[in-house]
PDB file of C-alpha atoms and ligand atoms in Angstrom:
ATOM      1  CA  MET A 281       3.202  22.922  -9.635  1.00 42.00           C
ATOM      2  CA  THR A 282       5.313  22.263  -6.684  1.00 43.00           C
ATOM      3  CA  ALA A 283       4.885  19.521  -4.192  1.00 45.00           C
ATOM      4  CA  PRO A 284       3.680  20.161  -1.011  1.00 45.00           C
ATOM      5  CA  ARG A 285       6.377  19.584   1.692  1.00 45.00           C
ATOM      6  CA  THR A 286       6.331  18.351   5.103  1.00 47.00           C
ATOM      7  CA  HIS A 287       8.678  17.843   8.002  1.00 44.00           C
ATOM      8  CA  HIS A 288       8.341  14.412   9.844  1.00 43.00           C
ATOM      9  CA  SER A 289      10.384  13.293  12.708  1.00 38.00           C
ATOM     10  CA  ARG A 290      10.330   9.673  12.869  1.00 40.00           C
ATOM     11  CA  PHE A 291      14.088   9.419  12.709  1.00 41.00           C
ATOM     12  CA  GLY A 292      14.510  13.092  13.340  1.00 43.00           C
ATOM     13  CA  ILE A 293      15.036  13.406   9.556  1.00 42.00           C
ATOM     14  CA  ALA A 294      13.500  15.953   7.482  1.00 43.00           C
ATOM     15  CA  SER A 295      11.753  14.628   4.792  1.00 55.00           C
ATOM     16  CA  THR A 296       8.858  15.298   1.961  1.00 89.00           C
ATOM     17  CA  THR A 297       5.365  14.125   1.724  1.00 94.00           C
ATOM     18  CA  MET A 298       5.271  10.717  -0.002  1.00 96.00           C
ATOM     19  CA  VAL A 299       1.218  10.725  -0.518  1.00 96.00           C
ATOM     20  CA  HIS A 300      -0.695  13.727  -1.099  1.00 96.00           C
ATOM     21  CA  ALA A 301      -4.198  13.151  -1.719  1.00 96.00           C
ATOM     22  CA  LYS A 302      -6.769  16.017  -1.450  1.00 96.00           C
ATOM     23  CA  GLY A 303     -10.494  16.114  -2.205  1.00 97.00           C
ATOM     24  CA  ILE A 304     -10.493  12.637  -3.972  1.00 97.00           C
ATOM     25  CA  ARG A 305     -13.429  11.657  -5.493  1.00 98.00           C
ATOM     26  CA  LYS A 306     -14.420   8.542  -7.674  1.00 98.00           C
ATOM     27  CA  SER A 307     -17.702   7.292  -8.971  1.00 98.00           C
ATOM     28  CA  TYR A 308     -18.651   3.804 -10.513  1.00 97.00           C
ATOM     29  CA  GLY A 309     -21.369   5.118 -12.862  1.00 95.00           C
ATOM     30  CA  HIS A 310     -24.056   6.764 -10.482  1.00 95.00           C
ATOM     31  CA  LEU A 311     -22.568   5.196  -7.329  1.00 97.00           C
ATOM     32  CA  GLU A 312     -20.021   7.868  -5.584  1.00 97.00           C
ATOM     33  CA  VAL A 313     -17.638   5.694  -3.792  1.00 98.00           C
ATOM     34  CA  LEU A 314     -15.071   8.143  -2.765  1.00 98.00           C
ATOM     35  CA  LYS A 315     -16.694  11.691  -1.901  1.00 98.00           C
ATOM     36  CA  GLY A 316     -13.425  13.852  -1.168  1.00 98.00           C
ATOM     37  CA  VAL A 317     -10.854  12.008   0.783  1.00 98.00           C
ATOM     38  CA  ASP A 318      -7.818  13.882   2.053  1.00 97.00           C
ATOM     39  CA  LEU A 319      -4.728  11.921   3.431  1.00 97.00           C
ATOM     40  CA  THR A 320      -1.137  13.226   3.644  1.00 97.00           C
ATOM     41  CA  VAL A 321       1.533  10.533   4.272  1.00 97.00           C
ATOM     42  CA  PRO A 322       5.170  11.820   5.146  1.00 96.00           C
ATOM     43  CA  SER A 323       7.841   9.781   3.848  1.00 96.00           C
ATOM     44  CA  GLY A 324       9.128   7.212   6.110  1.00 95.00           C
ATOM     45  CA  SER A 325       5.723   7.033   8.082  1.00 97.00           C
ATOM     46  CA  VAL A 326       2.922   4.361   8.234  1.00 98.00           C
ATOM     47  CA  ALA A 327      -0.531   5.125   7.537  1.00 98.00           C
ATOM     48  CA  CYS A 328      -3.310   2.514   8.710  1.00 98.00           C
ATOM     49  CA  ILE A 329      -6.912   2.715   7.192  1.00 98.00           C
ATOM     50  CA  ILE A 330      -9.779   0.953   9.123  1.00 98.00           C
ATOM     51  CA  GLY A 331     -13.450   1.084   8.095  1.00 98.00           C
ATOM     52  CA  PRO A 332     -16.460  -0.984   7.453  1.00 97.00           C
ATOM     53  CA  SER A 333     -16.642  -3.034   4.420  1.00 97.00           C
ATOM     54  CA  GLY A 334     -17.788  -1.095   1.315  1.00 97.00           C
ATOM     55  CA  SER A 335     -16.392   2.381   2.595  1.00 98.00           C
ATOM     56  CA  GLY A 336     -14.114   2.676  -0.119  1.00 98.00           C
ATOM     57  CA  LYS A 337     -10.700   1.922   1.134  1.00 98.00           C
ATOM     58  CA  SER A 338      -9.876  -0.467  -1.609  1.00 98.00           C
ATOM     59  CA  THR A 339     -10.692   1.878  -4.317  1.00 98.00           C
ATOM     60  CA  PHE A 340      -8.974   4.713  -2.562  1.00 98.00           C
ATOM     61  CA  LEU A 341      -5.534   2.757  -2.354  1.00 98.00           C
ATOM     62  CA  ARG A 342      -6.374   1.871  -6.156  1.00 97.00           C
ATOM     63  CA  CYS A 343      -6.552   5.623  -6.885  1.00 97.00           C
ATOM     64  CA  ILE A 344      -3.198   6.043  -5.073  1.00 97.00           C
ATOM     65  CA  ASN A 345      -1.202   4.097  -7.957  1.00 94.00           C
ATOM     66  CA  HIS A 346      -3.695   4.990 -10.399  1.00 95.00           C
ATOM     67  CA  LEU A 347      -5.313   1.473 -10.944  1.00 94.00           C
ATOM     68  CA  GLU A 348      -8.430   3.574 -10.726  1.00 95.00           C
ATOM     69  CA  GLU A 349      -8.798   7.191 -12.493  1.00 94.00           C
ATOM     70  CA  ILE A 350      -9.794   9.770 -10.097  1.00 95.00           C
ATOM     71  CA  ASN A 351     -13.009  12.046 -10.974  1.00 95.00           C
ATOM     72  CA  ALA A 352     -11.853  14.858  -9.087  1.00 95.00           C
ATOM     73  CA  GLY A 353      -9.152  15.924  -6.291  1.00 95.00           C
ATOM     74  CA  LEU A 354      -5.386  15.959  -6.438  1.00 94.00           C
ATOM     75  CA  MET A 355      -3.392  12.996  -6.011  1.00 95.00           C
ATOM     76  CA  LEU A 356       0.514  13.217  -5.991  1.00 94.00           C
ATOM     77  CA  VAL A 357       2.980  10.514  -4.977  1.00 95.00           C
ATOM     78  CA  ASP A 358       6.389  11.704  -4.018  1.00 93.00           C
ATOM     79  CA  GLY A 359       5.175  15.190  -5.519  1.00 91.00           C
ATOM     80  CA  ASP A 360       4.312  14.017  -8.932  1.00 91.00           C
ATOM     81  CA  PHE A 361       1.345  12.581 -10.731  1.00 92.00           C
ATOM     82  CA  VAL A 362       1.154   8.900 -11.516  1.00 92.00           C
ATOM     83  CA  GLY A 363      -0.971   9.224 -14.652  1.00 93.00           C
ATOM     84  CA  TYR A 364      -0.603  12.641 -15.756  1.00 93.00           C
ATOM     85  CA  ARG A 365       1.927  15.164 -17.165  1.00 91.00           C
ATOM     86  CA  LEU A 366       1.542  18.655 -16.206  1.00 88.00           C
ATOM     87  CA  GLU A 367       2.233  21.033 -19.196  1.00 89.00           C
ATOM     88  CA  GLY A 368       1.591  24.673 -18.353  1.00 88.00           C
ATOM     89  CA  ASN A 369      -1.446  24.569 -16.104  1.00 87.00           C
ATOM     90  CA  LYS A 370      -3.104  21.335 -18.051  1.00 90.00           C
ATOM     91  CA  LEU A 371      -2.791  17.748 -17.183  1.00 89.00           C
ATOM     92  CA  TYR A 372      -2.218  15.379 -20.042  1.00 92.00           C
ATOM     93  CA  GLU A 373      -2.785  11.494 -19.573  1.00 91.00           C
ATOM     94  CA  LEU A 374       0.458   9.714 -20.063  1.00 94.00           C
ATOM     95  CA  PRO A 375       0.672   6.449 -22.121  1.00 94.00           C
ATOM     96  CA  PRO A 376       0.001   3.277 -20.866  1.00 92.00           C
ATOM     97  CA  SER A 377       3.811   2.533 -20.668  1.00 91.00           C
ATOM     98  CA  ALA A 378       4.812   5.798 -18.932  1.00 91.00           C
ATOM     99  CA  ILE A 379       2.246   5.070 -16.584  1.00 93.00           C
ATOM    100  CA  CYS A 380       3.599   1.484 -15.945  1.00 90.00           C
ATOM    101  CA  GLN A 381       6.913   2.814 -15.346  1.00 90.00           C
ATOM    102  CA  ARG A 382       5.541   5.198 -12.512  1.00 91.00           C
ATOM    103  CA  ARG A 383       3.302   2.671 -11.020  1.00 93.00           C
ATOM    104  CA  ALA A 384       6.405   0.380 -10.407  1.00 93.00           C
ATOM    105  CA  GLU A 385       7.739   2.707  -7.914  1.00 94.00           C
ATOM    106  CA  ILE A 386       4.462   1.938  -6.076  1.00 97.00           C
ATOM    107  CA  GLY A 387       4.365  -1.305  -4.374  1.00 97.00           C
ATOM    108  CA  MET A 388       1.202  -3.204  -3.815  1.00 97.00           C
ATOM    109  CA  VAL A 389       0.363  -6.519  -1.456  1.00 98.00           C
ATOM    110  CA  PHE A 390      -3.107  -7.809  -1.774  1.00 96.00           C
ATOM    111  CA  GLN A 391      -5.196  -9.832   0.326  1.00 96.00           C
ATOM    112  CA  GLN A 392      -5.107 -12.864  -2.099  1.00 95.00           C
ATOM    113  CA  PHE A 393      -1.165 -12.350  -2.396  1.00 95.00           C
ATOM    114  CA  ASN A 394      -1.304 -12.732  -6.321  1.00 95.00           C
ATOM    115  CA  LEU A 395       2.042 -14.499  -6.796  1.00 97.00           C
ATOM    116  CA  PHE A 396       2.412 -15.791 -10.345  1.00 97.00           C
ATOM    117  CA  PRO A 397       1.449 -19.545  -9.957  1.00 97.00           C
ATOM    118  CA  HIS A 398       3.805 -21.171 -12.492  1.00 98.00           C
ATOM    119  CA  MET A 399       6.984 -19.241 -11.407  1.00 98.00           C
ATOM    120  CA  THR A 400       9.098 -20.305  -8.282  1.00 98.00           C
ATOM    121  CA  VAL A 401       9.420 -17.955  -5.352  1.00 98.00           C
ATOM    122  CA  LEU A 402      12.703 -16.683  -6.750  1.00 98.00           C
ATOM    123  CA  GLU A 403      11.393 -16.102 -10.286  1.00 98.00           C
ATOM    124  CA  ASN A 404       8.579 -14.038  -9.046  1.00 98.00           C
ATOM    125  CA  LEU A 405      10.931 -11.642  -7.209  1.00 98.00           C
ATOM    126  CA  ILE A 406      13.006 -11.126 -10.366  1.00 98.00           C
ATOM    127  CA  GLU A 407      10.442 -10.827 -13.102  1.00 97.00           C
ATOM    128  CA  ALA A 408       9.631  -7.375 -12.850  1.00 96.00           C
ATOM    129  CA  PRO A 409      13.137  -5.939 -11.699  1.00 97.00           C
ATOM    130  CA  VAL A 410      14.491  -7.856 -15.199  1.00 97.00           C
ATOM    131  CA  ARG A 411      11.420  -6.972 -17.361  1.00 94.00           C
ATOM    132  CA  VAL A 412      10.042  -3.560 -16.161  1.00 92.00           C
ATOM    133  CA  LYS A 413      13.477  -2.142 -14.842  1.00 92.00           C
ATOM    134  CA  ARG A 414      15.694  -3.996 -17.061  1.00 94.00           C
ATOM    135  CA  GLU A 415      18.162  -5.203 -14.435  1.00 97.00           C
ATOM    136  CA  PRO A 416      20.714  -7.773 -15.191  1.00 98.00           C
ATOM    137  CA  VAL A 417      19.332 -11.154 -13.874  1.00 98.00           C
ATOM    138  CA  ALA A 418      22.531 -11.792 -11.735  1.00 98.00           C
ATOM    139  CA  GLN A 419      21.997  -8.350  -9.800  1.00 98.00           C
ATOM    140  CA  ALA A 420      18.283  -9.046  -9.358  1.00 98.00           C
ATOM    141  CA  THR A 421      18.908 -12.806  -8.160  1.00 98.00           C
ATOM    142  CA  ALA A 422      21.298 -11.201  -5.547  1.00 98.00           C
ATOM    143  CA  LYS A 423      18.981  -8.650  -4.324  1.00 98.00           C
ATOM    144  CA  ALA A 424      16.023 -11.245  -4.208  1.00 98.00           C
ATOM    145  CA  ILE A 425      18.089 -13.636  -2.080  1.00 98.00           C
ATOM    146  CA  ASP A 426      19.071 -10.646   0.236  1.00 97.00           C
ATOM    147  CA  LEU A 427      15.170  -9.940   0.455  1.00 98.00           C
ATOM    148  CA  LEU A 428      14.054 -13.575   0.817  1.00 98.00           C
ATOM    149  CA  GLN A 429      16.481 -13.597   3.952  1.00 97.00           C
ATOM    150  CA  ARG A 430      14.945 -10.489   5.222  1.00 96.00           C
ATOM    151  CA  VAL A 431      11.579 -12.171   5.141  1.00 97.00           C
ATOM    152  CA  GLY A 432      12.602 -15.461   6.531  1.00 97.00           C
ATOM    153  CA  LEU A 433      12.225 -17.601   3.336  1.00 98.00           C
ATOM    154  CA  ALA A 434      15.683 -17.839   2.069  1.00 97.00           C
ATOM    155  CA  GLU A 435      15.249 -21.636   1.943  1.00 97.00           C
ATOM    156  CA  LYS A 436      11.954 -21.384  -0.311  1.00 98.00           C
ATOM    157  CA  ARG A 437      13.681 -19.720  -3.386  1.00 98.00           C
ATOM    158  CA  ASP A 438      12.873 -22.852  -5.695  1.00 98.00           C
ATOM    159  CA  SER A 439       9.442 -23.570  -4.154  1.00 98.00           C
ATOM    160  CA  TYR A 440       6.378 -22.817  -5.975  1.00 98.00           C
ATOM    161  CA  PRO A 441       3.553 -20.734  -4.476  1.00 98.00           C
ATOM    162  CA  ARG A 442       1.176 -23.931  -4.307  1.00 97.00           C
ATOM    163  CA  GLN A 443       3.862 -25.513  -1.936  1.00 98.00           C
ATOM    164  CA  LEU A 444       3.965 -22.686   0.491  1.00 98.00           C
ATOM    165  CA  SER A 445       1.431 -21.627   3.518  1.00 97.00           C
ATOM    166  CA  GLY A 446      -0.453 -18.458   3.011  1.00 97.00           C
ATOM    167  CA  GLY A 447       1.621 -16.786   5.353  1.00 97.00           C
ATOM    168  CA  GLN A 448       4.927 -17.753   3.794  1.00 98.00           C
ATOM    169  CA  GLN A 449       3.050 -16.732   0.296  1.00 98.00           C
ATOM    170  CA  GLN A 450       2.190 -13.332   1.675  1.00 98.00           C
ATOM    171  CA  ARG A 451       6.040 -12.769   3.076  1.00 98.00           C
ATOM    172  CA  VAL A 452       6.920 -13.716  -0.705  1.00 98.00           C
ATOM    173  CA  ALA A 453       4.748 -11.010  -2.027  1.00 98.00           C
ATOM    174  CA  ILE A 454       5.962  -8.479   0.326  1.00 98.00           C
ATOM    175  CA  ALA A 455       9.461  -9.306  -0.642  1.00 98.00           C
ATOM    176  CA  ARG A 456       8.525  -9.299  -4.569  1.00 98.00           C
ATOM    177  CA  ALA A 457       6.859  -5.828  -3.873  1.00 98.00           C
ATOM    178  CA  LEU A 458      10.236  -4.695  -2.155  1.00 98.00           C
ATOM    179  CA  ALA A 459      12.353  -6.196  -5.139  1.00 98.00           C
ATOM    180  CA  MET A 460      11.165  -2.969  -7.167  1.00 97.00           C
ATOM    181  CA  ASN A 461      12.911  -0.602  -4.481  1.00 96.00           C
ATOM    182  CA  PRO A 462       9.389   1.177  -4.319  1.00 96.00           C
ATOM    183  CA  LYS A 463       8.843   4.652  -2.847  1.00 95.00           C
ATOM    184  CA  VAL A 464       6.052   3.490  -0.898  1.00 97.00           C
ATOM    185  CA  LEU A 465       4.149   0.269  -0.269  1.00 98.00           C
ATOM    186  CA  LEU A 466       0.529  -0.232  -0.392  1.00 98.00           C
ATOM    187  CA  PHE A 467      -1.304  -3.046   1.429  1.00 98.00           C
ATOM    188  CA  ASP A 468      -4.911  -4.142   0.895  1.00 98.00           C
ATOM    189  CA  GLU A 469      -6.038  -6.213   4.134  1.00 98.00           C
ATOM    190  CA  PRO A 470      -2.739  -8.293   3.693  1.00 98.00           C
ATOM    191  CA  THR A 471      -3.539 -10.619   6.829  1.00 97.00           C
ATOM    192  CA  SER A 472      -7.435 -11.087   5.839  1.00 96.00           C
ATOM    193  CA  ALA A 473      -7.062 -14.261   3.648  1.00 96.00           C
ATOM    194  CA  LEU A 474      -4.694 -15.902   6.167  1.00 96.00           C
ATOM    195  CA  ASP A 475      -5.550 -18.400   9.132  1.00 95.00           C
ATOM    196  CA  PRO A 476      -5.314 -16.822  12.420  1.00 95.00           C
ATOM    197  CA  GLU A 477      -2.088 -18.551  13.419  1.00 95.00           C
ATOM    198  CA  LEU A 478      -0.311 -17.077  10.436  1.00 96.00           C
ATOM    199  CA  VAL A 479      -1.371 -13.591  10.710  1.00 97.00           C
ATOM    200  CA  GLY A 480       1.599 -12.776  13.230  1.00 97.00           C
ATOM    201  CA  GLU A 481       4.505 -13.750  10.884  1.00 97.00           C
ATOM    202  CA  VAL A 482       3.216 -11.532   8.120  1.00 98.00           C
ATOM    203  CA  LEU A 483       2.665  -8.585  10.767  1.00 98.00           C
ATOM    204  CA  GLU A 484       6.057  -9.273  11.898  1.00 97.00           C
ATOM    205  CA  VAL A 485       7.620  -8.621   8.718  1.00 97.00           C
ATOM    206  CA  MET A 486       5.682  -5.420   8.058  1.00 98.00           C
ATOM    207  CA  LYS A 487       6.651  -4.050  11.503  1.00 97.00           C
ATOM    208  CA  SER A 488      10.487  -4.826  10.534  1.00 96.00           C
ATOM    209  CA  LEU A 489       9.651  -2.557   7.131  1.00 97.00           C
ATOM    210  CA  ALA A 490       8.092   0.263   9.278  1.00 96.00           C
ATOM    211  CA  ARG A 491      11.271   0.195  11.470  1.00 95.00           C
ATOM    212  CA  GLU A 492      13.405   0.467   8.516  1.00 95.00           C
ATOM    213  CA  GLY A 493      11.660   3.849   7.282  1.00 95.00           C
ATOM    214  CA  ILE A 494       9.788   2.633   4.549  1.00 97.00           C
ATOM    215  CA  THR A 495       6.668   4.588   3.766  1.00 97.00           C
ATOM    216  CA  MET A 496       3.344   2.395   4.010  1.00 98.00           C
ATOM    217  CA  VAL A 497      -0.136   2.803   3.617  1.00 98.00           C
ATOM    218  CA  VAL A 498      -1.995  -0.031   5.217  1.00 98.00           C
ATOM    219  CA  VAL A 499      -5.910  -1.484   5.118  1.00 98.00           C
ATOM    220  CA  THR A 500      -6.310  -3.605   7.725  1.00 97.00           C
ATOM    221  CA  HIS A 501      -8.823  -4.739  10.362  1.00 95.00           C
ATOM    222  CA  GLU A 502      -5.571  -5.571  12.812  1.00 96.00           C
ATOM    223  CA  ILE A 503      -6.199  -2.600  15.431  1.00 96.00           C
ATOM    224  CA  GLY A 504      -3.452  -4.028  17.724  1.00 96.00           C
ATOM    225  CA  PHE A 505      -0.961  -3.536  14.911  1.00 97.00           C
ATOM    226  CA  ALA A 506      -2.103  -0.416  13.767  1.00 97.00           C
ATOM    227  CA  ARG A 507      -2.009   0.913  17.569  1.00 96.00           C
ATOM    228  CA  GLU A 508       1.634  -0.098  17.784  1.00 96.00           C
ATOM    229  CA  VAL A 509       3.098   0.531  14.123  1.00 97.00           C
ATOM    230  CA  ALA A 510       0.875   3.342  12.649  1.00 98.00           C
ATOM    231  CA  ASP A 511       1.942   6.970  13.117  1.00 97.00           C
ATOM    232  CA  GLN A 512      -1.481   8.019  11.506  1.00 98.00           C
ATOM    233  CA  LEU A 513      -4.732   6.067  11.776  1.00 98.00           C
ATOM    234  CA  VAL A 514      -7.451   6.893   9.430  1.00 98.00           C
ATOM    235  CA  PHE A 515     -11.360   5.680   9.854  1.00 98.00           C
ATOM    236  CA  MET A 516     -12.892   5.909   6.678  1.00 98.00           C
ATOM    237  CA  ASP A 517     -16.695   5.053   6.212  1.00 98.00           C
ATOM    238  CA  GLY A 518     -19.088   5.840   3.258  1.00 97.00           C
ATOM    239  CA  GLY A 519     -16.511   7.258   1.304  1.00 98.00           C
ATOM    240  CA  VAL A 520     -15.217  10.104   3.506  1.00 98.00           C
ATOM    241  CA  VAL A 521     -12.496  10.054   6.105  1.00 98.00           C
ATOM    242  CA  VAL A 522     -14.600  10.332   9.078  1.00 98.00           C
ATOM    243  CA  GLU A 523     -11.612  10.899  11.690  1.00 97.00           C
ATOM    244  CA  SER A 524      -7.863  10.590  11.785  1.00 97.00           C
ATOM    245  CA  GLY A 525      -5.284  10.888  14.174  1.00 97.00           C
ATOM    246  CA  ASN A 526      -2.564   9.222  16.487  1.00 97.00           C
ATOM    247  CA  PRO A 527      -3.595   5.709  16.760  1.00 98.00           C
ATOM    248  CA  ARG A 528      -3.044   5.454  20.637  1.00 97.00           C
ATOM    249  CA  GLU A 529      -5.351   8.521  20.982  1.00 97.00           C
ATOM    250  CA  MET A 530      -8.183   7.619  18.714  1.00 97.00           C
ATOM    251  CA  ILE A 531      -8.704   4.005  19.613  1.00 97.00           C
ATOM    252  CA  ALA A 532      -8.486   4.995  23.158  1.00 96.00           C
ATOM    253  CA  ASN A 533     -10.645   8.126  22.710  1.00 96.00           C
ATOM    254  CA  PRO A 534     -12.393   8.087  19.519  1.00 97.00           C
ATOM    255  CA  GLN A 535     -14.266  11.565  18.919  1.00 96.00           C
ATOM    256  CA  SER A 536     -16.951  10.920  16.224  1.00 97.00           C
ATOM    257  CA  PRO A 537     -19.645   8.316  17.397  1.00 97.00           C
ATOM    258  CA  ARG A 538     -19.042   6.687  13.951  1.00 97.00           C
ATOM    259  CA  THR A 539     -15.654   5.699  14.702  1.00 97.00           C
ATOM    260  CA  ARG A 540     -16.364   4.772  18.450  1.00 97.00           C
ATOM    261  CA  GLU A 541     -18.967   2.320  17.051  1.00 96.00           C
ATOM    262  CA  PHE A 542     -16.860   0.731  14.544  1.00 97.00           C
ATOM    263  CA  LEU A 543     -13.968   0.155  17.221  1.00 96.00           C
ATOM    264  CA  ALA A 544     -16.344  -1.557  19.547  1.00 94.00           C
ATOM    265  CA  ARG A 545     -17.253  -3.814  17.162  1.00 93.00           C
ATOM    266  CA  VAL A 546     -13.606  -4.662  15.902  1.00 89.00           C
ATOM    267  CA  LEU A 547     -11.821  -4.631  19.111  1.00 84.00           C
TER     268      LEU A 547
HETATM  269  N1  ADP B 736     -14.944  -1.619 -10.208  1.00 55.57           N
HETATM  270  C1  ADP B 736     -16.164  -1.481  -9.479  1.00 55.57           C
HETATM  271  N2  ADP B 736     -17.548  -1.066 -10.311  1.00 55.57           N
HETATM  272  C2  ADP B 736     -18.478  -0.915  -9.598  1.00 55.57           C
HETATM  273  N3  ADP B 736     -18.649  -0.597  -8.161  1.00 55.57           N
HETATM  274  C3  ADP B 736     -17.383  -0.958  -7.348  1.00 55.57           C
HETATM  275  C4  ADP B 736     -16.362  -1.438  -8.134  1.00 55.57           C
HETATM  276  N4  ADP B 736     -15.358  -1.349  -7.135  1.00 55.57           N
HETATM  277  C5  ADP B 736     -16.027  -0.891  -5.963  1.00 55.57           C
HETATM  278  N5  ADP B 736     -17.054  -0.689  -6.350  1.00 55.57           N
HETATM  279  C6  ADP B 736     -17.926  -0.355  -5.347  1.00 55.57           C
HETATM  280  O1  ADP B 736     -17.539   0.725  -4.214  1.00 55.57           O
HETATM  281  C7  ADP B 736     -17.613   0.393  -3.053  1.00 55.57           C
HETATM  282  C8  ADP B 736     -16.803   0.728  -2.203  1.00 55.57           C
HETATM  283  O2  ADP B 736     -15.658  -0.769  -2.527  1.00 55.57           O
HETATM  284  P1  ADP B 736     -14.322  -0.907  -1.739  1.00 55.57           P
HETATM  285  O3  ADP B 736     -13.348   0.222  -2.275  1.00 55.57           O
HETATM  286  O4  ADP B 736     -13.875  -2.016  -2.377  1.00 55.57           O
HETATM  287  O5  ADP B 736     -14.831  -0.604  -0.334  1.00 55.57           O
HETATM  288  P2  ADP B 736     -13.867  -1.445   0.856  1.00 55.57           P
HETATM  289  O6  ADP B 736     -12.336  -1.800   0.255  1.00 55.57           O
HETATM  290  O7  ADP B 736     -13.832  -0.430   1.967  1.00 55.57           O
HETATM  291  O8  ADP B 736     -14.671  -2.768   1.483  1.00 55.57           O
HETATM  292  C9  ADP B 736     -18.592  -0.704  -2.854  1.00 55.57           C
HETATM  293  O9  ADP B 736     -20.091  -0.376  -2.990  1.00 55.57           O
HETATM  294  C10 ADP B 736     -18.392  -1.430  -4.018  1.00 55.57           C
HETATM  295  O10 ADP B 736     -19.464  -2.391  -4.313  1.00 55.57           O
HETATM  296 MG1   MG B 737     -11.278  -3.606   0.398  1.00 55.57          MG
END
């Protein structure tokens, strides 16, 4: 099987599809949470997913990096399966170690930061590169210092997470994800746990990543961010994509009554 290809003009560069999700279904027991979700994210682009609580947004993100096994559909990241190997026309589940290696190429940033509390900022950043990718400590450290500069936290390298504000912790979490040189970054409501005055600094970092051409899938309630930064806006409700398209057009003129109703509530 070959990966679907597309051309994308964000920087005028022809590129491939980074995330290709087709007909994704996921159930927990009798509860079907995803009922056939389609999403195509070209390399170098930003997709923002919005939708009411319980619509399946987090579950879908977790399916992208195979933290959840899908029940049906096709999920490819950079043209390949995260959890399976294709032999002939049969899929074989990979061993956990192989899945970990592949998942390491997909960065994830959570609402609750999930930094290692007993490690300094610098140790948080070099942990996975050294342990999972076997990078030499000196190399990982140099890259970590560079990344901390990029998120504006160079002076916090020896602090512990508890000594940082929520906004600073989330910027460290983003730097930690970047330290693995991910092909794509997934964000699950990265600013929802922050005090309102700290939201802006995290969104600014995310905007700068978008400008650098990092592929991102962002679940968010920040409609302003989505309008400004996203190449594609996706509205999910009840386990399906109700509507997707150009953010400005969709926000100004939603086609589905469900999208209209949701936007009216959050705008
Ligand atoms: N591990 C799980 N076991 C059972 N039900 C789950 C699990 N994870 C999520 N759900 C259910 O799936 C639905 C969608 O959840 P979620 O993906 O977290 O939605 P969202 O992120 O859009 O708020 C909810 O009804 C939730 O209770
Ligand atoms: Mg969620």
